[in-house]
Short mmCIF file of C-alpha atoms in Angstrom, two decimals:
data_model
loop_
_atom_site.label_atom_id
_atom_site.label_comp_id
_atom_site.label_asym_id
_atom_site.label_seq_id
_atom_site.Cartn_x
_atom_site.Cartn_y
_atom_site.Cartn_z
CA MET A 11 106.72 103.16 39.28
CA LYS A 12 110.19 101.98 40.28
CA ILE A 13 110.29 99.79 43.38
CA ASN A 14 113.25 100.23 45.73
CA LEU A 15 114.72 96.79 46.47
CA THR A 16 117.96 97.91 48.13
CA PHE A 17 116.78 96.44 51.43
CA LEU A 18 117.38 92.99 49.89
CA LYS A 19 121.13 93.70 50.13
CA ASN A 20 120.89 94.37 53.86
CA LYS A 21 122.26 91.44 55.88
CA ASN A 22 120.16 92.48 58.86
CA PHE A 23 116.99 92.09 56.75
CA TRP A 24 117.84 88.48 55.90
CA LYS A 25 118.91 87.75 59.47
CA GLU A 26 115.60 88.99 60.85
CA LEU A 27 113.68 87.17 58.11
CA ILE A 28 115.35 83.89 59.04
CA MET A 29 114.72 84.50 62.76
CA MET A 30 111.04 85.23 62.09
CA THR A 31 110.65 82.14 59.94
CA VAL A 32 112.29 79.87 62.53
CA GLY A 33 110.25 81.42 65.33
CA LEU A 34 107.03 80.99 63.38
CA LEU A 35 107.79 77.35 62.50
CA ILE A 36 108.38 76.59 66.19
CA GLY A 37 105.20 78.41 67.22
CA ALA A 38 103.11 76.71 64.52
CA ALA A 39 104.42 73.29 65.56
CA ALA A 40 103.56 74.02 69.20
CA VAL A 41 99.97 74.92 68.31
CA TYR A 42 99.40 72.11 65.81
CA TYR A 43 100.96 69.21 67.74
CA PHE A 44 100.13 70.09 71.33
CA LEU A 45 97.28 72.60 71.46
CA VAL A 46 94.92 71.44 68.71
CA PRO A 47 94.80 67.67 69.50
CA SER A 48 94.21 68.18 73.23
CA SER A 49 91.85 71.15 72.64
CA LEU A 50 93.55 72.99 75.49
CA VAL A 51 92.73 76.68 75.61
CA ILE A 52 95.80 78.67 76.58
CA GLY A 53 95.85 82.46 76.57
CA THR A 54 96.67 82.82 72.88
CA ILE A 55 94.79 83.74 69.72
CA SER A 56 95.04 80.05 68.79
CA GLY A 57 93.26 79.13 72.01
CA LEU A 58 90.49 81.59 71.22
CA ALA A 59 90.27 80.15 67.70
CA ILE A 60 89.76 76.66 69.15
CA VAL A 61 86.85 77.90 71.28
CA VAL A 62 85.24 79.68 68.33
CA ALA A 63 85.74 76.68 66.03
CA GLN A 64 84.01 74.32 68.46
CA LEU A 65 81.15 76.74 69.10
CA LEU A 66 80.59 77.12 65.35
CA SER A 67 80.78 73.35 64.93
CA GLY A 68 77.94 73.04 67.43
CA ILE A 69 75.65 75.01 65.12
CA GLY A 70 76.72 73.16 62.00
CA ILE A 71 79.46 75.49 60.72
CA THR A 72 82.83 73.86 60.11
CA ILE A 73 85.93 76.01 59.85
CA LYS A 74 89.56 75.09 60.40
CA VAL A 75 91.40 76.50 63.39
CA SER A 76 94.20 77.70 61.08
CA MET A 77 91.70 79.74 59.04
CA LEU A 78 90.26 81.35 62.18
CA VAL A 79 93.78 82.22 63.34
CA LEU A 80 94.38 83.92 59.98
CA LEU A 81 91.13 85.91 60.12
CA MET A 82 91.56 87.05 63.73
CA ASN A 83 95.14 88.12 63.10
CA ALA A 84 94.10 90.12 60.05
CA VAL A 85 91.81 92.20 62.27
CA LEU A 86 94.35 92.70 65.05
CA ILE A 87 97.06 93.80 62.61
CA LEU A 88 95.31 97.17 62.40
CA LEU A 89 96.04 97.65 66.10
CA ALA A 90 99.73 96.96 65.52
CA PHE A 91 100.01 99.69 62.88
CA ALA A 92 97.96 102.17 64.91
CA CYS A 93 99.63 101.68 68.29
CA LEU A 94 103.05 100.13 67.71
CA GLY A 95 104.26 101.76 64.50
CA ARG A 96 105.12 100.78 60.95
CA GLU A 97 108.06 98.45 61.69
CA VAL A 98 106.18 96.29 64.18
CA GLY A 99 103.10 96.39 61.96
CA ILE A 100 104.91 95.14 58.86
CA LYS A 101 106.71 92.39 60.72
CA THR A 102 103.48 91.36 62.41
CA VAL A 103 101.77 91.16 59.04
CA PHE A 104 104.45 88.74 57.88
CA ALA A 105 104.30 86.68 61.05
CA SER A 106 100.55 86.56 61.59
CA LEU A 107 99.67 85.77 57.99
CA LEU A 108 102.10 82.85 57.93
CA LEU A 109 101.29 81.28 61.30
CA GLY A 110 98.14 79.56 59.99
CA PRO A 111 99.74 78.33 56.73
CA PHE A 112 102.75 77.04 58.68
CA MET A 113 100.35 74.93 60.74
CA ASP A 114 99.07 73.47 57.45
CA ILE A 115 102.67 72.75 56.42
CA TRP A 116 103.24 70.73 59.61
CA GLU A 117 99.98 68.91 58.91
CA ALA A 118 101.19 68.02 55.40
CA ILE A 119 104.61 66.88 56.67
CA CYS A 120 103.37 64.82 59.61
CA PRO A 121 99.71 64.88 60.71
CA TYR A 122 99.41 64.78 64.48
CA GLU A 123 97.15 61.72 64.20
CA ARG A 124 100.25 59.66 63.41
CA LEU A 125 101.81 60.65 66.72
CA ILE A 126 98.81 59.78 68.91
CA GLU A 127 99.17 56.28 70.32
CA PRO A 128 96.13 53.97 70.61
CA GLY A 129 94.03 54.79 73.65
CA MET A 130 95.39 58.33 73.94
CA THR A 131 93.51 61.51 73.16
CA SER A 132 96.53 63.73 72.42
CA VAL A 133 100.17 63.54 71.39
CA MET A 134 101.48 63.42 74.96
CA GLY A 135 98.48 61.54 76.36
CA GLU A 136 98.02 63.82 79.37
CA PRO A 137 96.79 67.44 79.25
CA ILE A 138 99.50 68.64 81.64
CA PHE A 139 102.29 67.25 79.43
CA ASP A 140 100.72 68.74 76.30
CA LEU A 141 100.55 72.01 78.20
CA LEU A 142 104.22 71.97 79.22
CA ALA A 143 105.44 71.08 75.72
CA PHE A 144 103.28 73.79 74.17
CA VAL A 145 104.33 76.49 76.63
CA LEU A 146 108.06 75.82 76.21
CA MET A 147 107.90 75.87 72.41
CA LEU A 148 105.60 78.87 72.16
CA GLY A 149 107.60 80.84 74.73
CA ALA A 150 110.78 80.31 72.69
CA SER A 151 108.95 81.36 69.52
CA GLN A 152 107.59 84.54 71.11
CA ALA A 153 110.96 85.51 72.58
CA PHE A 154 112.63 85.11 69.17
CA LEU A 155 110.09 87.45 67.60
CA PHE A 156 109.97 90.02 70.42
CA ARG A 157 113.78 90.28 70.16
CA ILE A 158 113.56 91.64 66.60
CA ASN A 159 110.59 93.90 67.34
CA ALA A 160 108.04 91.52 65.82
CA SER A 161 105.23 89.32 67.10
CA THR A 162 103.15 86.30 66.16
CA GLY A 163 100.13 88.58 65.94
CA GLY A 164 96.96 88.08 67.93
CA LEU A 165 97.35 88.55 71.67
CA ASP A 166 101.05 89.27 71.27
CA ILE A 167 99.95 92.59 69.74
CA VAL A 168 97.85 93.30 72.81
CA ALA A 169 100.78 92.34 75.05
CA LEU A 170 103.17 94.66 73.18
CA ILE A 171 100.68 97.52 73.45
CA MET A 172 100.37 96.92 77.21
CA LYS A 173 104.16 96.81 77.52
CA LYS A 174 104.52 100.08 75.61
CA TYR A 175 101.86 102.10 77.44
CA LEU A 176 101.77 100.44 80.87
CA HIS A 177 105.55 99.77 81.05
CA GLN A 178 105.11 96.17 82.18
CA ASP A 179 107.41 93.21 81.57
CA ILE A 180 106.49 91.45 78.35
CA GLY A 181 105.81 88.22 80.25
CA THR A 182 103.33 89.97 82.56
CA SER A 183 101.59 91.55 79.58
CA VAL A 184 101.32 88.16 77.84
CA THR A 185 99.82 86.65 81.01
CA ILE A 186 97.18 89.34 81.54
CA ALA A 187 96.05 89.28 77.91
CA GLY A 188 96.02 85.50 77.99
CA PHE A 189 93.81 85.19 81.05
CA ALA A 190 91.08 87.09 79.23
CA VAL A 191 91.06 84.42 76.51
CA VAL A 192 91.25 81.47 78.89
CA LEU A 193 88.02 82.52 80.55
CA THR A 194 86.20 81.93 77.23
CA ALA A 195 87.08 78.23 77.55
CA PHE A 196 84.25 77.78 80.06
CA ALA A 197 81.98 77.70 76.99
CA ILE A 198 83.43 74.38 75.79
CA HIS A 199 85.44 72.84 78.64
CA PRO A 200 84.87 71.67 82.23
CA PHE A 201 86.41 73.55 85.13
CA ARG A 202 89.46 71.24 85.37
CA ILE A 203 90.58 71.88 81.80
CA VAL A 204 90.08 75.63 82.15
CA VAL A 205 92.26 75.67 85.27
CA ILE A 206 94.97 73.80 83.36
CA GLY A 207 94.71 76.48 80.68
CA MET A 208 95.10 79.23 83.27
CA ILE A 209 98.20 77.53 84.68
CA GLY A 210 99.56 77.26 81.15
CA THR A 211 98.95 80.96 80.52
CA TRP A 212 100.80 81.86 83.70
CA LEU A 213 103.70 79.55 82.80
CA ASN A 214 103.79 81.01 79.30
CA GLY A 215 104.44 84.47 80.73
CA ILE A 216 107.27 83.11 82.89
CA VAL A 217 108.83 81.22 79.96
CA VAL A 218 108.64 84.29 77.69
CA ASP A 219 110.42 86.40 80.31
CA TYR A 220 113.06 83.68 80.75
CA PHE A 221 113.84 83.32 77.04
CA THR A 222 113.71 87.09 76.51
CA ALA A 223 116.17 87.67 79.36
CA THR A 224 118.44 84.93 78.00
CA LEU A 225 118.47 86.30 74.45
CA ASN A 226 119.03 89.88 75.67
CA LYS A 227 121.66 88.99 78.26
CA ARG A 228 124.62 91.35 78.50
CA LYS A 229 127.64 91.47 80.79
CA ARG A 230 128.20 94.36 83.19
CA VAL A 231 131.97 94.25 83.57
CA CYS A 232 134.00 95.97 86.30
CA ILE A 233 137.81 96.02 85.96
CA ILE A 234 140.47 97.41 88.29
CA SER A 235 143.97 97.53 86.81
CA SER A 236 147.07 99.71 86.79
CA GLU A 237 146.99 99.38 83.00
CA HIS A 238 143.46 100.66 82.71
CA GLU A 239 144.32 102.93 79.77
CA LYS A 240 145.16 99.93 77.54
CA ILE A 241 141.89 98.29 78.49
CA ARG A 242 139.93 101.50 77.91
CA GLN A 243 141.41 101.93 74.44
CA TYR A 244 140.64 98.31 73.53
CA ILE A 245 137.01 98.66 74.62
CA ILE A 246 136.53 101.88 72.66
CA ASP A 247 138.68 101.25 69.57
CA GLU A 248 138.23 97.50 69.08
CA LEU A 249 134.90 96.61 70.69
CA TYR A 250 133.27 99.97 69.88
CA ARG A 251 131.66 100.12 73.29
CA GLY A 252 131.52 102.89 75.83
CA CYS A 253 132.89 102.67 79.33
CA SER A 254 132.97 104.67 82.55
CA LEU A 255 136.01 105.41 84.72
CA TYR A 256 135.81 105.68 88.50
CA GLU A 257 138.47 106.62 91.01
CA VAL A 258 138.72 103.90 93.66
CA LYS A 259 140.77 103.26 96.77
CA GLY A 260 141.72 99.79 97.93
CA GLY A 261 140.54 98.87 101.42
CA TYR A 262 143.49 96.56 102.12
CA LYS A 263 146.52 98.68 101.23
CA GLY A 264 144.84 102.00 100.56
CA ASP A 265 146.17 102.13 96.98
CA GLU A 266 144.37 104.52 94.65
CA GLY A 267 143.41 103.36 91.21
CA ILE A 268 140.86 103.45 88.38
CA GLU A 269 137.91 101.12 87.89
CA ILE A 270 136.49 100.63 84.39
CA GLN A 271 132.84 99.69 83.95
CA SER A 272 131.33 98.64 80.63
CA LEU A 273 128.37 96.71 79.20
CA LEU A 274 129.36 94.03 76.70
CA THR A 275 127.87 91.08 74.88
CA GLN A 276 129.06 87.62 75.88
CA SER A 277 131.36 87.37 72.84
CA GLU A 278 132.77 90.87 73.45
CA PHE A 279 133.48 89.96 77.07
CA ALA A 280 135.31 86.82 75.90
CA ASN A 281 137.38 88.94 73.48
CA LEU A 282 138.24 91.38 76.25
CA LEU A 283 139.43 88.58 78.54
CA GLU A 284 141.54 87.18 75.70
CA PHE A 285 143.09 90.62 75.10
CA ILE A 286 143.97 90.98 78.78
CA ARG A 287 145.45 87.47 78.89
CA LYS A 288 147.54 87.85 75.71
CA ASN A 289 148.97 91.19 76.82
CA GLY A 290 149.80 89.97 80.31
CA ILE A 291 147.72 92.70 81.94
CA HIS A 292 147.19 92.27 85.66
CA ALA A 293 143.57 93.06 86.45
CA PHE A 294 140.83 92.32 88.96
CA ILE A 295 137.63 91.61 87.04
CA THR A 296 134.03 91.04 88.09
CA ALA A 297 131.06 90.51 85.78
CA GLY A 298 127.30 90.23 86.22
CA ASN A 299 124.38 89.63 83.88
CA CYS A 300 122.00 92.38 82.69
CA SER A 301 118.84 91.47 80.78
CA GLU A 302 117.44 94.94 80.10
CA ILE A 303 119.36 97.90 78.68
CA TYR A 304 117.86 101.22 77.63
CA GLY A 305 119.39 104.20 75.89
CA LEU A 306 122.46 104.37 73.64
CA TRP A 307 123.19 100.67 73.14
CA HIS A 308 124.57 99.97 69.67
CA SER A 309 123.62 96.80 67.84
CA ARG A 310 126.26 94.76 66.03
CA GLU A 311 125.01 96.16 62.70
CA GLN A 312 125.51 99.73 63.93
CA ILE A 313 129.01 98.88 65.12
CA ASN A 314 129.88 97.39 61.74
CA ARG A 315 128.67 100.58 60.02
CA HIS A 316 130.88 102.69 62.30
CA LYS A 317 133.87 100.52 61.41
CA LEU A 318 133.20 100.98 57.69
CA GLU A 319 132.86 104.74 58.11
CA ARG A 320 136.23 104.84 59.85
CA GLY A 321 137.79 102.68 57.14
CA ARG A 322 138.39 99.63 59.33
#
């Protein structure tokens, strides 16, 4: 049977593969260096794995946290395929199966024991600092993966399902799913450590929302100019973006004119400003940030395909 490998020529495939790998390396480092040594239980599949590993150790069964992460993710992958579709499922398979091995890679490169100073019980020495370092790194990792319709597996799958069917922000979904795991920490930790884990889970949701909004940020641009037709043509023909035209009337002089509104990426907005400057176009411009866009928003890859189809 002939295997179709044309996807290997797709630049977007390699771009997403690199983004997933970087995101997974960051996430694996966060778990290995800050979560495992301090035994903090944050609302993640890794936190649940730590609880299970210690409970099994108490009855004489030794199993590595990385192996438990791998096994738990293998089970939850079925949910990704069933509820989130083939694309998310395949990407989650890649991410979840590599998260555990990537932790082993960090262990081979630099075991966390080398970073723990004498008299300390963790890399940072204080649970709250381990918590903050872990949350920042994991939040960045999750946002990278969510951006390309992937996940680190585990509770991220649950969070994506909640987002899809309950229409919640991804950060809120991560927090709710995480709290369910944190409660299991009462089996191995005192109340103080569990509360720290709950705070970390809450912060993780906030950090995920922050990084997601930052990565997805777009500019909502409003332009009033007597040369609006030049600007409209540049937006459509050069930037390959849509725009809306509104009739406006100035409150100072009562002059009638046209306002152009468009949604652009940061680089497209910079190109538009450069076009207006170079052509000496007089314009009044305002811009605001948008973090969520739904509907007919074309990715850069789609725009490039349109240019090729039009012979540009």
